[in-house]
Amino acid sequence: MTALDIGTIRGLGTVIVMAAFIGVLLWTYSGKRKQRFDEDALLPFADDPMAKRHAEQEQASRSNNA
């Protein structure tokens, strides 16, 4: 059995990070989470009713155009 050299360790690290990145992408763009992310996108406007209403109207017009 041979010891792992630095190149092998770096390669395994790269594969692990790439797999984690792809997992995050799949999680982010999953259709099941669209409603939650749409609601979360309005959080900055939670304290301002006028801004929240404007953001909701803009979001509704985008979804009607799609």
mmCIF file with all atom_site columns, C-alpha atoms in Angstrom:
data_model
loop_
_atom_site.group_PDB
_atom_site.id
_atom_site.type_symbol
_atom_site.label_atom_id
_atom_site.label_alt_id
_atom_site.label_comp_id
_atom_site.label_asym_id
_atom_site.label_entity_id
_atom_site.label_seq_id
_atom_site.pdbx_PDB_ins_code
_atom_site.Cartn_x
_atom_site.Cartn_y
_atom_site.Cartn_z
_atom_site.occupancy
_atom_site.B_iso_or_equiv
_atom_site.pdbx_formal_charge
_atom_site.auth_seq_id
_atom_site.auth_comp_id
_atom_site.auth_asym_id
_atom_site.auth_atom_id
_atom_site.pdbx_PDB_model_num
ATOM 1  C CA . MET A 1 1  ? 0.000   0.000  0.000   1.00 0.00 ? 1  MET A CA 1
ATOM 2  C CA . THR A 1 2  ? 1.394   3.361  -0.974  1.00 0.00 ? 2  THR A CA 1
ATOM 3  C CA . ALA A 1 3  ? 1.049   6.578  0.965   1.00 0.00 ? 3  ALA A CA 1
ATOM 4  C CA . LEU A 1 4  ? -1.037  9.369  -0.441  1.00 0.00 ? 4  LEU A CA 1
ATOM 5  C CA . ASP A 1 5  ? 1.120   12.062 -1.937  1.00 0.00 ? 5  ASP A CA 1
ATOM 6  C CA . ILE A 1 6  ? 0.167   15.752 -1.988  1.00 0.00 ? 6  ILE A CA 1
ATOM 7  C CA . GLY A 1 7  ? -1.126  15.582 -5.579  1.00 0.00 ? 7  GLY A CA 1
ATOM 8  C CA . THR A 1 8  ? -3.592  12.813 -4.727  1.00 0.00 ? 8  THR A CA 1
ATOM 9  C CA . ILE A 1 9  ? -4.814  14.673 -1.651  1.00 0.00 ? 9  ILE A CA 1
ATOM 10 C CA . ARG A 1 10 ? -5.317  17.862 -3.676  1.00 0.00 ? 10 ARG A CA 1
ATOM 11 C CA . GLY A 1 11 ? -7.162  15.906 -6.362  1.00 0.00 ? 11 GLY A CA 1
ATOM 12 C CA . LEU A 1 12 ? -9.488  14.321 -3.812  1.00 0.00 ? 12 LEU A CA 1
ATOM 13 C CA . GLY A 1 13 ? -10.083 17.726 -2.245  1.00 0.00 ? 13 GLY A CA 1
ATOM 14 C CA . THR A 1 14 ? -10.980 19.151 -5.636  1.00 0.00 ? 14 THR A CA 1
ATOM 15 C CA . VAL A 1 15 ? -13.448 16.331 -6.313  1.00 0.00 ? 15 VAL A CA 1
ATOM 16 C CA . ILE A 1 16 ? -15.087 16.795 -2.888  1.00 0.00 ? 16 ILE A CA 1
ATOM 17 C CA . VAL A 1 17 ? -15.446 20.567 -3.347  1.00 0.00 ? 17 VAL A CA 1
ATOM 18 C CA . MET A 1 18 ? -16.797 20.126 -6.882  1.00 0.00 ? 18 MET A CA 1
ATOM 19 C CA . ALA A 1 19 ? -19.367 17.585 -5.657  1.00 0.00 ? 19 ALA A CA 1
ATOM 20 C CA . ALA A 1 20 ? -20.440 19.968 -2.887  1.00 0.00 ? 20 ALA A CA 1
ATOM 21 C CA . PHE A 1 21 ? -20.762 22.820 -5.407  1.00 0.00 ? 21 PHE A CA 1
ATOM 22 C CA . ILE A 1 22 ? -22.928 20.719 -7.727  1.00 0.00 ? 22 ILE A CA 1
ATOM 23 C CA . GLY A 1 23 ? -25.040 19.661 -4.736  1.00 0.00 ? 23 GLY A CA 1
ATOM 24 C CA . VAL A 1 24 ? -25.622 23.299 -3.765  1.00 0.00 ? 24 VAL A CA 1
ATOM 25 C CA . LEU A 1 25 ? -26.552 24.162 -7.357  1.00 0.00 ? 25 LEU A CA 1
ATOM 26 C CA . LEU A 1 26 ? -29.086 21.331 -7.517  1.00 0.00 ? 26 LEU A CA 1
ATOM 27 C CA . TRP A 1 27 ? -30.526 22.367 -4.145  1.00 0.00 ? 27 TRP A CA 1
ATOM 28 C CA . THR A 1 28 ? -30.740 26.026 -5.163  1.00 0.00 ? 28 THR A CA 1
ATOM 29 C CA . TYR A 1 29 ? -32.420 25.510 -8.522  1.00 0.00 ? 29 TYR A CA 1
ATOM 30 C CA . SER A 1 30 ? -34.781 22.781 -7.355  1.00 0.00 ? 30 SER A CA 1
ATOM 31 C CA . GLY A 1 31 ? -38.381 23.608 -8.252  1.00 0.00 ? 31 GLY A CA 1
ATOM 32 C CA . LYS A 1 32 ? -39.559 22.578 -4.787  1.00 0.00 ? 32 LYS A CA 1
ATOM 33 C CA . ARG A 1 33 ? -37.818 25.580 -3.223  1.00 0.00 ? 33 ARG A CA 1
ATOM 34 C CA . LYS A 1 34 ? -39.011 28.312 -5.616  1.00 0.00 ? 34 LYS A CA 1
ATOM 35 C CA . GLN A 1 35 ? -41.824 29.518 -3.366  1.00 0.00 ? 35 GLN A CA 1
ATOM 36 C CA . ARG A 1 36 ? -39.557 29.720 -0.328  1.00 0.00 ? 36 ARG A CA 1
ATOM 37 C CA . PHE A 1 37 ? -36.875 31.627 -2.227  1.00 0.00 ? 37 PHE A CA 1
ATOM 38 C CA . ASP A 1 38 ? -39.493 34.014 -3.642  1.00 0.00 ? 38 ASP A CA 1
ATOM 39 C CA . GLU A 1 39 ? -40.715 34.723 -0.124  1.00 0.00 ? 39 GLU A CA 1
ATOM 40 C CA . ASP A 1 40 ? -37.152 35.121 1.147   1.00 0.00 ? 40 ASP A CA 1
ATOM 41 C CA . ALA A 1 41 ? -36.426 37.596 -1.643  1.00 0.00 ? 41 ALA A CA 1
ATOM 42 C CA . LEU A 1 42 ? -39.038 39.919 -0.116  1.00 0.00 ? 42 LEU A CA 1
ATOM 43 C CA . LEU A 1 43 ? -37.457 39.903 3.377   1.00 0.00 ? 43 LEU A CA 1
ATOM 44 C CA . PRO A 1 44 ? -35.544 43.186 2.878   1.00 0.00 ? 44 PRO A CA 1
ATOM 45 C CA . PHE A 1 45 ? -38.895 44.884 2.264   1.00 0.00 ? 45 PHE A CA 1
ATOM 46 C CA . ALA A 1 46 ? -40.645 43.414 5.324   1.00 0.00 ? 46 ALA A CA 1
ATOM 47 C CA . ASP A 1 47 ? -40.501 46.664 7.318   1.00 0.00 ? 47 ASP A CA 1
ATOM 48 C CA . ASP A 1 48 ? -41.703 48.932 4.506   1.00 0.00 ? 48 ASP A CA 1
ATOM 49 C CA . PRO A 1 49 ? -45.243 48.112 3.308   1.00 0.00 ? 49 PRO A CA 1
ATOM 50 C CA . MET A 1 50 ? -45.014 50.330 0.202   1.00 0.00 ? 50 MET A CA 1
ATOM 51 C CA . ALA A 1 51 ? -41.757 48.757 -0.955  1.00 0.00 ? 51 ALA A CA 1
ATOM 52 C CA . LYS A 1 52 ? -43.091 45.261 -0.282  1.00 0.00 ? 52 LYS A CA 1
ATOM 53 C CA . ARG A 1 53 ? -46.256 45.927 -2.296  1.00 0.00 ? 53 ARG A CA 1
ATOM 54 C CA . HIS A 1 54 ? -44.197 47.323 -5.175  1.00 0.00 ? 54 HIS A CA 1
ATOM 55 C CA . ALA A 1 55 ? -41.870 44.295 -5.133  1.00 0.00 ? 55 ALA A CA 1
ATOM 56 C CA . GLU A 1 56 ? -44.826 41.878 -5.107  1.00 0.00 ? 56 GLU A CA 1
ATOM 57 C CA . GLN A 1 57 ? -46.442 43.680 -8.053  1.00 0.00 ? 57 GLN A CA 1
ATOM 58 C CA . GLU A 1 58 ? -43.180 43.587 -9.997  1.00 0.00 ? 58 GLU A CA 1
ATOM 59 C CA . GLN A 1 59 ? -42.731 39.907 -9.233  1.00 0.00 ? 59 GLN A CA 1
ATOM 60 C CA . ALA A 1 60 ? -46.297 39.151 -10.332 1.00 0.00 ? 60 ALA A CA 1
ATOM 61 C CA . SER A 1 61 ? -45.797 40.991 -13.611 1.00 0.00 ? 61 SER A CA 1
ATOM 62 C CA . ARG A 1 62 ? -42.606 38.990 -14.278 1.00 0.00 ? 62 ARG A CA 1
ATOM 63 C CA . SER A 1 63 ? -44.371 35.685 -13.612 1.00 0.00 ? 63 SER A CA 1
ATOM 64 C CA . ASN A 1 64 ? -47.212 36.684 -15.966 1.00 0.00 ? 64 ASN A CA 1
ATOM 65 C CA . ASN A 1 65 ? -44.717 37.453 -18.735 1.00 0.00 ? 65 ASN A CA 1
ATOM 66 C CA . ALA A 1 66 ? -42.846 34.167 -18.344 1.00 0.00 ? 66 ALA A CA 1
#
